Structure formats: C-alpha cells, structure tokens
CSV table of C-alpha atoms in Angstrom, one decimal:
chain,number,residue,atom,x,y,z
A,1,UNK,CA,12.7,-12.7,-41.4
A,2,UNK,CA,12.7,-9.3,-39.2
A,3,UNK,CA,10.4,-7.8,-42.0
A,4,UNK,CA,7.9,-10.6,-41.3
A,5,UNK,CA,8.2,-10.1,-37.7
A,6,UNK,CA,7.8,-6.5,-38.2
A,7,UNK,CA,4.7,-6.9,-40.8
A,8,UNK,CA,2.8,-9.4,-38.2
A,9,UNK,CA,3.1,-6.5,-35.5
A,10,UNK,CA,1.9,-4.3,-37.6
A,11,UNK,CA,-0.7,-6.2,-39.2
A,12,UNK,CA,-2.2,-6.5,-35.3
A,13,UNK,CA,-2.3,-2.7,-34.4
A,14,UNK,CA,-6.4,-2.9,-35.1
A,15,UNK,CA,-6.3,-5.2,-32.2
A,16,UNK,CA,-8.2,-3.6,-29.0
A,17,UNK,CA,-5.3,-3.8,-26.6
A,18,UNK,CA,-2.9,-2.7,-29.2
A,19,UNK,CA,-5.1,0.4,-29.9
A,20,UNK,CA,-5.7,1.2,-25.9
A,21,UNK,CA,-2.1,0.9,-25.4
A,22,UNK,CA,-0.9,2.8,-28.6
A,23,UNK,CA,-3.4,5.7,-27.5
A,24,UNK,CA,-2.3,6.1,-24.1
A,25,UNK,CA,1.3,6.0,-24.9
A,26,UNK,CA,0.7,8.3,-27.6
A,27,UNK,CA,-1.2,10.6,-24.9
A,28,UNK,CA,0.9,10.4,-22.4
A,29,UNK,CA,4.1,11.2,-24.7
A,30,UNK,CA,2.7,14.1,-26.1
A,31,UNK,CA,1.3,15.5,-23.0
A,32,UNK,CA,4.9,15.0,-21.3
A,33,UNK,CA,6.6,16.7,-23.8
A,34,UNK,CA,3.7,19.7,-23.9
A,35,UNK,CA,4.7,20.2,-20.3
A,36,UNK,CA,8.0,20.1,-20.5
A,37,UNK,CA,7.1,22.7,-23.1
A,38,UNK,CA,5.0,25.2,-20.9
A,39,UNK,CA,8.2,24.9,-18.2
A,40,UNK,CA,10.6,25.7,-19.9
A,41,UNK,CA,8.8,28.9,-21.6
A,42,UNK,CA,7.5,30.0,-18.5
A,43,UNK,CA,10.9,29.4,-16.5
A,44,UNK,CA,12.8,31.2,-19.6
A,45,UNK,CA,10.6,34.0,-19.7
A,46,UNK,CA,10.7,34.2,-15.3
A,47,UNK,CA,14.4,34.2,-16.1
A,48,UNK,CA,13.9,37.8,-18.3
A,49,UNK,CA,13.7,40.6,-15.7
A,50,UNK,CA,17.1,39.3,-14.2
A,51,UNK,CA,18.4,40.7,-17.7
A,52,UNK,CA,17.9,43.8,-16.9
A,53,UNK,CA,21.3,45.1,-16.9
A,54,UNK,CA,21.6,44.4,-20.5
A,55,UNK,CA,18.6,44.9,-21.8
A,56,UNK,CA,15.5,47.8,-21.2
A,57,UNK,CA,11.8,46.9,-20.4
A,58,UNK,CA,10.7,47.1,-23.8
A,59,UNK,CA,13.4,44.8,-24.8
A,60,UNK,CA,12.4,42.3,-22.2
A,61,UNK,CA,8.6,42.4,-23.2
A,62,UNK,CA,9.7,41.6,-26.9
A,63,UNK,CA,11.7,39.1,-26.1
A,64,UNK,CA,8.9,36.8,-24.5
A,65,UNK,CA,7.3,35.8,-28.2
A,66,UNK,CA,11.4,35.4,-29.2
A,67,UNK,CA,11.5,32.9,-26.3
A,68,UNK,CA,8.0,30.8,-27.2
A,69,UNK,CA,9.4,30.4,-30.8
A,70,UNK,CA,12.6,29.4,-29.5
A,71,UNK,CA,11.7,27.2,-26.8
A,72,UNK,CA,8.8,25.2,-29.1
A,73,UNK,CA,11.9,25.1,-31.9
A,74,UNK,CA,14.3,23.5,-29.0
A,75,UNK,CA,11.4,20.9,-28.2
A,76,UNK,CA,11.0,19.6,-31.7
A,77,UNK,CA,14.7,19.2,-32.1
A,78,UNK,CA,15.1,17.7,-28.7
A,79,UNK,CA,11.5,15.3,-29.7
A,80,UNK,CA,13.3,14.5,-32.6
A,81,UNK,CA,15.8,11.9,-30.0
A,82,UNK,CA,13.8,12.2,-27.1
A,83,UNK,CA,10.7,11.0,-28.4
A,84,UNK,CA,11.1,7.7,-28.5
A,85,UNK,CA,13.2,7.2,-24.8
A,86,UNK,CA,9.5,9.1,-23.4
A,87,UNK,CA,7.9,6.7,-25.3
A,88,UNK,CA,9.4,3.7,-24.3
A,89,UNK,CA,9.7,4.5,-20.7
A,90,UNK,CA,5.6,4.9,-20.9
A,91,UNK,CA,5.3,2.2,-23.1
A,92,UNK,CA,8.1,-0.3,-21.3
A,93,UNK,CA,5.3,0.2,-18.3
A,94,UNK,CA,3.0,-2.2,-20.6
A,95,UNK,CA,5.3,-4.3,-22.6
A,96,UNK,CA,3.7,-7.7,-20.7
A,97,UNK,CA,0.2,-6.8,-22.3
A,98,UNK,CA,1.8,-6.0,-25.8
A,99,UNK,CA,3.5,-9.6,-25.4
A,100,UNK,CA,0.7,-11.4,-24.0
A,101,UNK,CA,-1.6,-10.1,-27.1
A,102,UNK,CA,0.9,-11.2,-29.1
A,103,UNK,CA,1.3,-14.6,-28.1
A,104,UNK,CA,-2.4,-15.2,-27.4
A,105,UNK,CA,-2.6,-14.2,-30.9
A,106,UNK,CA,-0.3,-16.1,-32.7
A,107,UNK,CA,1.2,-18.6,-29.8
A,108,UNK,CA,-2.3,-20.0,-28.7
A,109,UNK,CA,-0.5,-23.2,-27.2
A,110,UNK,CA,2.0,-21.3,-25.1
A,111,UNK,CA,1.9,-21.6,-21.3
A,112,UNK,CA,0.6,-18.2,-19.4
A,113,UNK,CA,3.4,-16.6,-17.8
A,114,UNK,CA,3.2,-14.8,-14.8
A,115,UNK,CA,3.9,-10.8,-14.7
A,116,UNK,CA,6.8,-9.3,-14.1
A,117,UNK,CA,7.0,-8.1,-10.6
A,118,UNK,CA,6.1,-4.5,-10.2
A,119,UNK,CA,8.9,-3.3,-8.7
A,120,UNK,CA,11.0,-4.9,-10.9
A,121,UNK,CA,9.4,-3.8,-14.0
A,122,UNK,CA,9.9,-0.3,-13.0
A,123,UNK,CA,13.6,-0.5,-12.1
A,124,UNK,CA,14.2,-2.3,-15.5
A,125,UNK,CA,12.1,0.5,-17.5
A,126,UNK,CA,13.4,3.1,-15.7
A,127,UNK,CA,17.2,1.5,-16.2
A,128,UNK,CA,16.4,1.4,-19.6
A,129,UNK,CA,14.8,5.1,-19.6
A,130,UNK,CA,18.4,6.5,-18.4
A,131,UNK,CA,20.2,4.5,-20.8
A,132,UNK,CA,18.2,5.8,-24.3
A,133,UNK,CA,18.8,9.6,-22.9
A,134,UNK,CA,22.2,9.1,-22.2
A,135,UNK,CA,23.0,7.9,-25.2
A,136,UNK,CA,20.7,9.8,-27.2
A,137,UNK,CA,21.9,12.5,-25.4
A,138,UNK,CA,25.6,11.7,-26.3
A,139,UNK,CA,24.3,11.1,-30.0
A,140,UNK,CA,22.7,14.7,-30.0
A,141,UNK,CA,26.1,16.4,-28.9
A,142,UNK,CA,28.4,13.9,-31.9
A,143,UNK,CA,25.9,14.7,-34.5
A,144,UNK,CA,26.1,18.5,-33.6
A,145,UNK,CA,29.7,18.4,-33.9
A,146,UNK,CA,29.7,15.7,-36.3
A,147,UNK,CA,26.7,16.9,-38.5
A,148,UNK,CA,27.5,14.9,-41.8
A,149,UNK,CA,27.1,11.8,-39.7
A,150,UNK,CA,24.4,12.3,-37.4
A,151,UNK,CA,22.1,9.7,-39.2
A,152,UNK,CA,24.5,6.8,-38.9
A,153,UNK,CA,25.0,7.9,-35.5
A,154,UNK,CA,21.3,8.0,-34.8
A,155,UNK,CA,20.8,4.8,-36.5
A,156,UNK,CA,23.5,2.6,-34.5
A,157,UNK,CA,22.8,4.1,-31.3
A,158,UNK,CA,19.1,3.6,-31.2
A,159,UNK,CA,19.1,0.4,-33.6
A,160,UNK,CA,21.5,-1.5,-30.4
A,161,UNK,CA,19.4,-0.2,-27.6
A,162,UNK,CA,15.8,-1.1,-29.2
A,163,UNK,CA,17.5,-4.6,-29.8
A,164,UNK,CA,18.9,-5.1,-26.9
A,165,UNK,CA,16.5,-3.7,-24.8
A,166,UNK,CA,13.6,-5.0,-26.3
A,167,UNK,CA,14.9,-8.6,-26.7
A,168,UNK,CA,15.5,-8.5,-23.2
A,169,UNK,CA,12.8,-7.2,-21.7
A,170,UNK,CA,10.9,-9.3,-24.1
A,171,UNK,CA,13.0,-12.6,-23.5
A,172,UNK,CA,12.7,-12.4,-19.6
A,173,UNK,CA,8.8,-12.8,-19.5
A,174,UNK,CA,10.2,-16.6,-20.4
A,175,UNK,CA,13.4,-17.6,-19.7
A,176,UNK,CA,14.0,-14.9,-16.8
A,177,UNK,CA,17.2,-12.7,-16.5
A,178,UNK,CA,19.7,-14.9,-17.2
A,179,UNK,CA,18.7,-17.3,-19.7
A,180,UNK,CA,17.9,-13.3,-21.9
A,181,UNK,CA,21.4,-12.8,-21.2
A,182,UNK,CA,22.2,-15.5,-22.6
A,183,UNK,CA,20.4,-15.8,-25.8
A,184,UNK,CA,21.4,-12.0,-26.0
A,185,UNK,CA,25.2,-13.0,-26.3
A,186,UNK,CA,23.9,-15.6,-28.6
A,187,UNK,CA,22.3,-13.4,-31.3
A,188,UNK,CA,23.9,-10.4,-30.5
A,189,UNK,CA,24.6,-9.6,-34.4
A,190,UNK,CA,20.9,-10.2,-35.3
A,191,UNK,CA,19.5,-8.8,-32.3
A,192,UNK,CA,21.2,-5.7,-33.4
A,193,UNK,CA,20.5,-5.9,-36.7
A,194,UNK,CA,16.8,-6.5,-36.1
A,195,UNK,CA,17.7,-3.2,-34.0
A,196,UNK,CA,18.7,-0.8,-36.5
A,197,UNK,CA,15.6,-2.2,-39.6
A,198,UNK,CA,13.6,-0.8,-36.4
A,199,UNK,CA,15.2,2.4,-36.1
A,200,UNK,CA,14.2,3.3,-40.0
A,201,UNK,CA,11.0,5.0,-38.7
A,202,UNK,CA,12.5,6.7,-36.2
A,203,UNK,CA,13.0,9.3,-39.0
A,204,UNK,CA,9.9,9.8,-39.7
A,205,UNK,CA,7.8,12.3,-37.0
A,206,UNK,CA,4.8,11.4,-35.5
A,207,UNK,CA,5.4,7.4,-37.1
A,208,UNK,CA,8.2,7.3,-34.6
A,209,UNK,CA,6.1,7.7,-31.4
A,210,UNK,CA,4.3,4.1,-32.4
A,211,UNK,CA,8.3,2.4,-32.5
A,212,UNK,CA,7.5,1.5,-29.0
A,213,UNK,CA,5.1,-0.8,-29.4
A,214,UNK,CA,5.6,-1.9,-32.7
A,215,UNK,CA,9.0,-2.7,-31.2
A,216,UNK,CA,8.0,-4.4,-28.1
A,217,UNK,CA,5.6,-7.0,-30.9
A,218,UNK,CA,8.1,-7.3,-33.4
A,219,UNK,CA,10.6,-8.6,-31.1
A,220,UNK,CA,8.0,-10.9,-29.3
A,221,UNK,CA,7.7,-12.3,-32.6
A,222,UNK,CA,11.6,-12.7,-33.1
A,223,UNK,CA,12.2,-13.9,-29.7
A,224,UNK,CA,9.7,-17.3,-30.5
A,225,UNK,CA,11.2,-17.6,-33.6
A,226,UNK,CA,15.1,-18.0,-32.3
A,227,UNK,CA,14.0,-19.7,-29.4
A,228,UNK,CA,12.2,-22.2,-31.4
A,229,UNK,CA,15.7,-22.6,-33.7
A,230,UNK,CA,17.6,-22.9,-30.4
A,231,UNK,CA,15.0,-25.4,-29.1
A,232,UNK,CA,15.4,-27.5,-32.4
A,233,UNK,CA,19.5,-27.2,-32.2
C-alpha cells in the first residue's frame, strides 16, 4: 500500500505547487551546500600561511588547487548524508502546502485545517533538522568504521527518522501533538517500514534531494489511509 502512496505522490509532482516548492527546495539546497563549499575552501586555504613552519611558499601556493579538490571531494561525501537533513529542514518550512495540495487533490471533502503556528513550525523543523545530522552524523562515523555495513546503517537510520518525522509532522496538521503520538505508537512497525521503502532513493544523487517532498506527500497519503482504518475500527 506504501507503493501506492508513494506512486500518487509522485504521479502529482506536475502539479504547480509541487513544482514551486520542489524548485525552491532544490535551490535553496544546492545553494547552501555551494556556500558551505566556498567557506570551507576559502577558510582552508586562509589556514595555509600558518603552515609555514612545515612547508615553503611554493609548497603553500600548490597546495591551494590540493585543497579545492579536496574540499569539493569532502562536500560530495558529506552531501551524500547531509543532503537530505538540508533538504528537509528547507522543505519541513513548507510541509502544510505539500499536505494541503495533497488533500485538496485527492481529500476534496476534508475540512481546511488551520496552519501550524509559525513559531511552532520552526521549533519542530529545526528539532527535527538536529535530529537527521546527529544521527546521520553518527551513521557517517559507524559506516567509516564499519564500512561493509554502511548501507544498512544508512537505510535504518534515515528509513525511522523520515517515518517518524514525517508521520508526525504530517499527523499533527489533524489530530494535533498528541493524538500523532499516539497513532505513532500505534503503527510504529509500518510507519517505519513505510520509512525505510523511502529511503531507497536516498542512494541515488540528485533523485535524493526531491525525498523531501515526495516524503512529506507520500505520508499525507498514508496518514488518511490509517486514520480512515482506525476510524472504521
């Protein structure tokens, strides 16, 4: 049924909103991590001259093309798990007009809900930022020490936080905090597996930047269709 979910969300990426969402997120993702590119060269190659004790002025100045190719090297590795936290904390920032497209699609007869407060938006997106690098962070260290298992790590981690998360965030537009919670503890086991079917094309780069929203659809989708079956229990 998570395949369905996942096709509908996908089958509604031509939709307007979809696209102006998908675009900015996409924007804003790759412009953060361009930045974060340009600092960490130029802060790396400020960093040079105070090597001068070890190594000579024309060792310095050949250095500086060692330390672009190194630093763009270290920010496609560190893309490969960061990607998608940047990505979701931009994307997190718009997850009510994802879900209201969704529903206004497909739910017609549903009641409007009202927003989620600003401020509490951002402290939920921005608690849920901190908990992807943290534990993508933590993944990144195991699967350098652990090599042979870093896709299963990968693949748990991030296939429990895009469930949980998303289900959450999702589920509290309408039944608030609690009753998400709730239904989380409920379908923990599917919400997780839902999770990790997600977290398949996180492998792939560049389709791994559109998880986001994809994500934040799909599990609009999945949060009607249990809360329907709980409705009719």
């Amino acid at each position: 049924m998570i395949l369905t979910d996942f096709a509908k969300a996908v089958g509604q990426l031509p939709d307007p909103k979809f696209r102006r969402i998908l675009l900015l997120g996409i924007g804003l993702t790759l412009g953060l991590l361009a930045a974060l590119y340009v600092i960490l060269v130029f802060g790396l190659i400020a960093l040079l001259p105070s090597l001068d004790f070890v190594l000579n002025e024309q060792q310095i100045a050949g250095a500086v093309p060692l330390v672009g190719l190194g630093s763009f090297v270290l920010i496609v590795l560190l893309s490969f798990f960061l990607m998608v936290p940047v990505a979701s904390l931009i994307t997190s920032f718009f997850l009510d007009d994802v879900a209201a497209a969704v529903e206004e699609k497909h739910y017609p007869l549903l009641p409007r809900v009202s927003k989620v407060a600003f401020w509490q938006g951002v402290t939920d997106t921005v608690n849920f930022f901190g908990i992807m690098v943290l534990f993508n962070v933590v993944a990144f260290i195991a699967a350098f020490m652990l090599p042979i298992f870093s896709p299963f790590i990968f693949f748990v981690t991030n296939g429990y936080l895009l469930g949980r998360e998303y289900f959450q965030l999702v589920a509290t537009r309408r039944v608030g905090r609690d009753g998400a919670a709730e239904m989380f503890k409920t379908y923990r086991g599917r919400i997780w597996f839902a999770g990790c079917l997600m977290t398949l094309p996180l492998f792939l780069p560049l389709v791994n930047i559109l998880i986001p929203i994809l994500g934040a659809a799909t599990f609009t989708h999945f949060f009607h269709r249990v809360w329907a079956e709980q409705s009719l229990g």
